[in-house]
Amino acid sequence: QVQLVESGGGLVQAGGSLRLSCAASGRTFNSYSMGWFRLAPGKEREFVAVISGSGITYYADSAKGRFTISRDNAENTVYLQMNSLNAEDTAVYYCAANSYLSLRAGSFASWGQGTQVTVSS
C-alpha cells in the first residue's frame, strides 16, 4: 500500500478557491490511479475526481467546470484545484490510491487522513 498525506484545506468564502495536495510515498506512484472523495456531515462519501497514471481524468457532475485534478509524478503528488467554491462543497476531502482506474470508493485500497474544507456563505 501507498501512504498518503493530504494538505491545503481550510476556511474560504463562497466563490473562493483552494488547492488541495496529496503527497504519496513509494516509488511506483505513476502506476497508481489517484482519486479525491469527500465526506460531508450527514451525507455518504462522494466521488469528486480521479486521474489515472497516464493522466486520464473523470469528474463528478458537481465538480465539472470548477475543479481540476492533476498530478506530478516526479513529486509523487496529486492536486485538486477547486474554484468557485460554495457551501455545498464543505466536507472532509480524502485522497485515495488504487492500482486501476475506478470511480468507486470501495475500489481504493489506500486512503489519506483527510483535510477539512469549509466554505462560508
PDB file of C-alpha atoms in Angstrom:
ATOM      1  CA  GLN A   1       0.000   0.000   0.000  1.00  0.00           C
ATOM      2  CA  VAL A   2       0.963   3.589  -0.507  1.00  0.00           C
ATOM      3  CA  GLN A   3       0.964   6.168   2.278  1.00  0.00           C
ATOM      4  CA  LEU A   4      -0.975   9.355   1.558  1.00  0.00           C
ATOM      5  CA  VAL A   5      -0.948  12.742   3.292  1.00  0.00           C
ATOM      6  CA  GLU A   6      -3.369  15.494   2.304  1.00  0.00           C
ATOM      7  CA  SER A   7      -2.901  19.202   2.872  1.00  0.00           C
ATOM      8  CA  GLY A   8      -4.315  22.504   1.716  1.00  0.00           C
ATOM      9  CA  GLY A   9      -7.724  22.512   3.316  1.00  0.00           C
ATOM     10  CA  GLY A  10      -9.090  25.457   5.221  1.00  0.00           C
ATOM     11  CA  LEU A  11     -11.781  28.088   5.501  1.00  0.00           C
ATOM     12  CA  VAL A  12     -12.695  30.035   2.387  1.00  0.00           C
ATOM     13  CA  GLN A  13     -15.521  32.349   1.419  1.00  0.00           C
ATOM     14  CA  ALA A  14     -18.052  31.318  -1.166  1.00  0.00           C
ATOM     15  CA  GLY A  15     -16.697  31.985  -4.633  1.00  0.00           C
ATOM     16  CA  GLY A  16     -13.130  31.460  -3.498  1.00  0.00           C
ATOM     17  CA  SER A  17     -10.553  28.846  -4.382  1.00  0.00           C
ATOM     18  CA  LEU A  18      -8.408  26.254  -2.665  1.00  0.00           C
ATOM     19  CA  ARG A  19      -5.810  23.809  -3.888  1.00  0.00           C
ATOM     20  CA  LEU A  20      -5.544  20.500  -2.115  1.00  0.00           C
ATOM     21  CA  SER A  21      -2.391  18.427  -2.285  1.00  0.00           C
ATOM     22  CA  CYS A  22      -1.828  14.759  -1.589  1.00  0.00           C
ATOM     23  CA  ALA A  23       1.722  13.520  -1.152  1.00  0.00           C
ATOM     24  CA  ALA A  24       2.308   9.826  -1.697  1.00  0.00           C
ATOM     25  CA  SER A  25       5.089   7.543  -0.590  1.00  0.00           C
ATOM     26  CA  GLY A  26       6.603   4.818  -2.717  1.00  0.00           C
ATOM     27  CA  ARG A  27       8.497   4.548  -5.968  1.00  0.00           C
ATOM     28  CA  THR A  28       5.611   3.384  -8.150  1.00  0.00           C
ATOM     29  CA  PHE A  29       3.378   6.432  -7.802  1.00  0.00           C
ATOM     30  CA  ASN A  30       2.974   6.826 -11.550  1.00  0.00           C
ATOM     31  CA  SER A  31       1.335   3.410 -11.753  1.00  0.00           C
ATOM     32  CA  TYR A  32      -1.488   4.367  -9.376  1.00  0.00           C
ATOM     33  CA  SER A  33      -4.786   5.953 -10.181  1.00  0.00           C
ATOM     34  CA  MET A  34      -5.440   8.722  -7.671  1.00  0.00           C
ATOM     35  CA  GLY A  35      -8.862   9.839  -6.563  1.00  0.00           C
ATOM     36  CA  TRP A  36     -10.400  12.571  -4.469  1.00  0.00           C
ATOM     37  CA  PHE A  37     -13.507  11.870  -2.414  1.00  0.00           C
ATOM     38  CA  ARG A  38     -15.348  13.931   0.155  1.00  0.00           C
ATOM     39  CA  LEU A  39     -17.492  13.324   3.189  1.00  0.00           C
ATOM     40  CA  ALA A  40     -19.922  15.931   4.428  1.00  0.00           C
ATOM     41  CA  PRO A  41     -21.874  15.732   7.705  1.00  0.00           C
ATOM     42  CA  GLY A  42     -24.977  13.636   7.315  1.00  0.00           C
ATOM     43  CA  LYS A  43     -24.031  12.504   3.812  1.00  0.00           C
ATOM     44  CA  GLU A  44     -22.366   9.497   2.288  1.00  0.00           C
ATOM     45  CA  ARG A  45     -18.834   9.577   0.956  1.00  0.00           C
ATOM     46  CA  GLU A  46     -18.906  11.120  -2.508  1.00  0.00           C
ATOM     47  CA  PHE A  47     -16.641  10.748  -5.511  1.00  0.00           C
ATOM     48  CA  VAL A  48     -15.112  14.040  -6.669  1.00  0.00           C
ATOM     49  CA  ALA A  49     -12.432  13.313  -9.272  1.00  0.00           C
ATOM     50  CA  VAL A  50      -9.921  10.705 -10.362  1.00  0.00           C
ATOM     51  CA  ILE A  51      -6.791  10.685 -12.503  1.00  0.00           C
ATOM     52  CA  SER A  52      -5.058   7.659 -13.941  1.00  0.00           C
ATOM     53  CA  GLY A  53      -1.312   7.175 -14.052  1.00  0.00           C
ATOM     54  CA  SER A  54      -1.344   8.347 -17.667  1.00  0.00           C
ATOM     55  CA  GLY A  55      -3.460  11.407 -16.940  1.00  0.00           C
ATOM     56  CA  ILE A  56      -6.983  10.312 -17.859  1.00  0.00           C
ATOM     57  CA  THR A  57      -9.452  12.216 -15.687  1.00  0.00           C
ATOM     58  CA  TYR A  58     -13.048  11.862 -14.604  1.00  0.00           C
ATOM     59  CA  TYR A  59     -15.122  14.245 -12.525  1.00  0.00           C
ATOM     60  CA  ALA A  60     -18.340  14.158 -10.587  1.00  0.00           C
ATOM     61  CA  ASP A  61     -21.028  16.344 -12.133  1.00  0.00           C
ATOM     62  CA  SER A  62     -20.761  18.645  -9.123  1.00  0.00           C
ATOM     63  CA  ALA A  63     -17.049  19.171  -9.847  1.00  0.00           C
ATOM     64  CA  LYS A  64     -17.084  19.590 -13.606  1.00  0.00           C
ATOM     65  CA  GLY A  65     -16.062  23.054 -14.719  1.00  0.00           C
ATOM     66  CA  ARG A  66     -14.978  24.101 -11.220  1.00  0.00           C
ATOM     67  CA  PHE A  67     -12.425  21.513 -10.028  1.00  0.00           C
ATOM     68  CA  THR A  68      -9.285  20.277 -11.737  1.00  0.00           C
ATOM     69  CA  ILE A  69      -7.357  17.182 -10.740  1.00  0.00           C
ATOM     70  CA  SER A  70      -3.720  16.912 -11.743  1.00  0.00           C
ATOM     71  CA  ARG A  71      -0.629  15.002 -10.771  1.00  0.00           C
ATOM     72  CA  ASP A  72       3.104  15.480 -10.679  1.00  0.00           C
ATOM     73  CA  ASN A  73       4.662  12.049 -10.904  1.00  0.00           C
ATOM     74  CA  ALA A  74       8.150  13.438 -10.276  1.00  0.00           C
ATOM     75  CA  GLU A  75       6.933  14.816  -6.943  1.00  0.00           C
ATOM     76  CA  ASN A  76       4.620  11.894  -6.095  1.00  0.00           C
ATOM     77  CA  THR A  77       1.811  14.380  -5.594  1.00  0.00           C
ATOM     78  CA  VAL A  78      -1.759  14.745  -6.793  1.00  0.00           C
ATOM     79  CA  TYR A  79      -3.624  18.034  -6.652  1.00  0.00           C
ATOM     80  CA  LEU A  80      -7.222  19.176  -6.620  1.00  0.00           C
ATOM     81  CA  GLN A  81      -7.703  22.778  -7.685  1.00  0.00           C
ATOM     82  CA  MET A  82     -11.125  23.932  -6.533  1.00  0.00           C
ATOM     83  CA  ASN A  83     -12.626  27.155  -7.851  1.00  0.00           C
ATOM     84  CA  SER A  84     -15.997  28.848  -7.399  1.00  0.00           C
ATOM     85  CA  LEU A  85     -16.498  27.086  -4.098  1.00  0.00           C
ATOM     86  CA  ASN A  86     -19.890  27.114  -2.443  1.00  0.00           C
ATOM     87  CA  ALA A  87     -21.287  25.975   0.888  1.00  0.00           C
ATOM     88  CA  GLU A  88     -22.205  22.567  -0.526  1.00  0.00           C
ATOM     89  CA  ASP A  89     -18.508  21.881  -1.080  1.00  0.00           C
ATOM     90  CA  THR A  90     -17.924  21.907   2.691  1.00  0.00           C
ATOM     91  CA  ALA A  91     -16.609  18.462   3.611  1.00  0.00           C
ATOM     92  CA  VAL A  92     -13.571  16.477   4.611  1.00  0.00           C
ATOM     93  CA  TYR A  93     -11.655  15.713   1.451  1.00  0.00           C
ATOM     94  CA  TYR A  94      -9.735  12.474   1.130  1.00  0.00           C
ATOM     95  CA  CYS A  95      -7.289  11.315  -1.472  1.00  0.00           C
ATOM     96  CA  ALA A  96      -7.001   7.658  -2.310  1.00  0.00           C
ATOM     97  CA  ALA A  97      -4.810   5.412  -4.419  1.00  0.00           C
ATOM     98  CA  ASN A  98      -5.714   2.391  -6.474  1.00  0.00           C
ATOM     99  CA  SER A  99      -3.934   0.089  -8.885  1.00  0.00           C
ATOM    100  CA  TYR A 100      -6.570   0.644 -11.566  1.00  0.00           C
ATOM    101  CA  LEU A 101      -8.867   3.434 -12.681  1.00  0.00           C
ATOM    102  CA  SER A 102     -12.134   3.447 -10.793  1.00  0.00           C
ATOM    103  CA  LEU A 103     -14.748   5.916  -9.594  1.00  0.00           C
ATOM    104  CA  ARG A 104     -15.891   3.717  -6.712  1.00  0.00           C
ATOM    105  CA  ALA A 105     -14.528   4.425  -3.254  1.00  0.00           C
ATOM    106  CA  GLY A 106     -14.651   0.738  -2.420  1.00  0.00           C
ATOM    107  CA  SER A 107     -12.045   0.044  -5.086  1.00  0.00           C
ATOM    108  CA  PHE A 108      -9.406   2.190  -3.437  1.00  0.00           C
ATOM    109  CA  ALA A 109      -7.083   0.404  -1.042  1.00  0.00           C
ATOM    110  CA  SER A 110      -5.076   3.320   0.331  1.00  0.00           C
ATOM    111  CA  TRP A 111      -6.513   6.462   1.905  1.00  0.00           C
ATOM    112  CA  GLY A 112      -5.181   9.626   3.451  1.00  0.00           C
ATOM    113  CA  GLN A 113      -6.334  11.068   6.757  1.00  0.00           C
ATOM    114  CA  GLY A 114      -8.422  13.785   5.121  1.00  0.00           C
ATOM    115  CA  THR A 115      -8.341  17.568   5.092  1.00  0.00           C
ATOM    116  CA  GLN A 116     -11.238  19.805   6.093  1.00  0.00           C
ATOM    117  CA  VAL A 117     -12.646  22.283   3.600  1.00  0.00           C
ATOM    118  CA  THR A 118     -15.145  24.789   4.938  1.00  0.00           C
ATOM    119  CA  VAL A 119     -16.863  27.266   2.657  1.00  0.00           C
ATOM    120  CA  SER A 120     -18.616  30.161   4.353  1.00  0.00           C
ATOM    121  CA  SER A 121     -21.574  31.739   2.644  1.00  0.00           C
TER     122      SER A 121
END
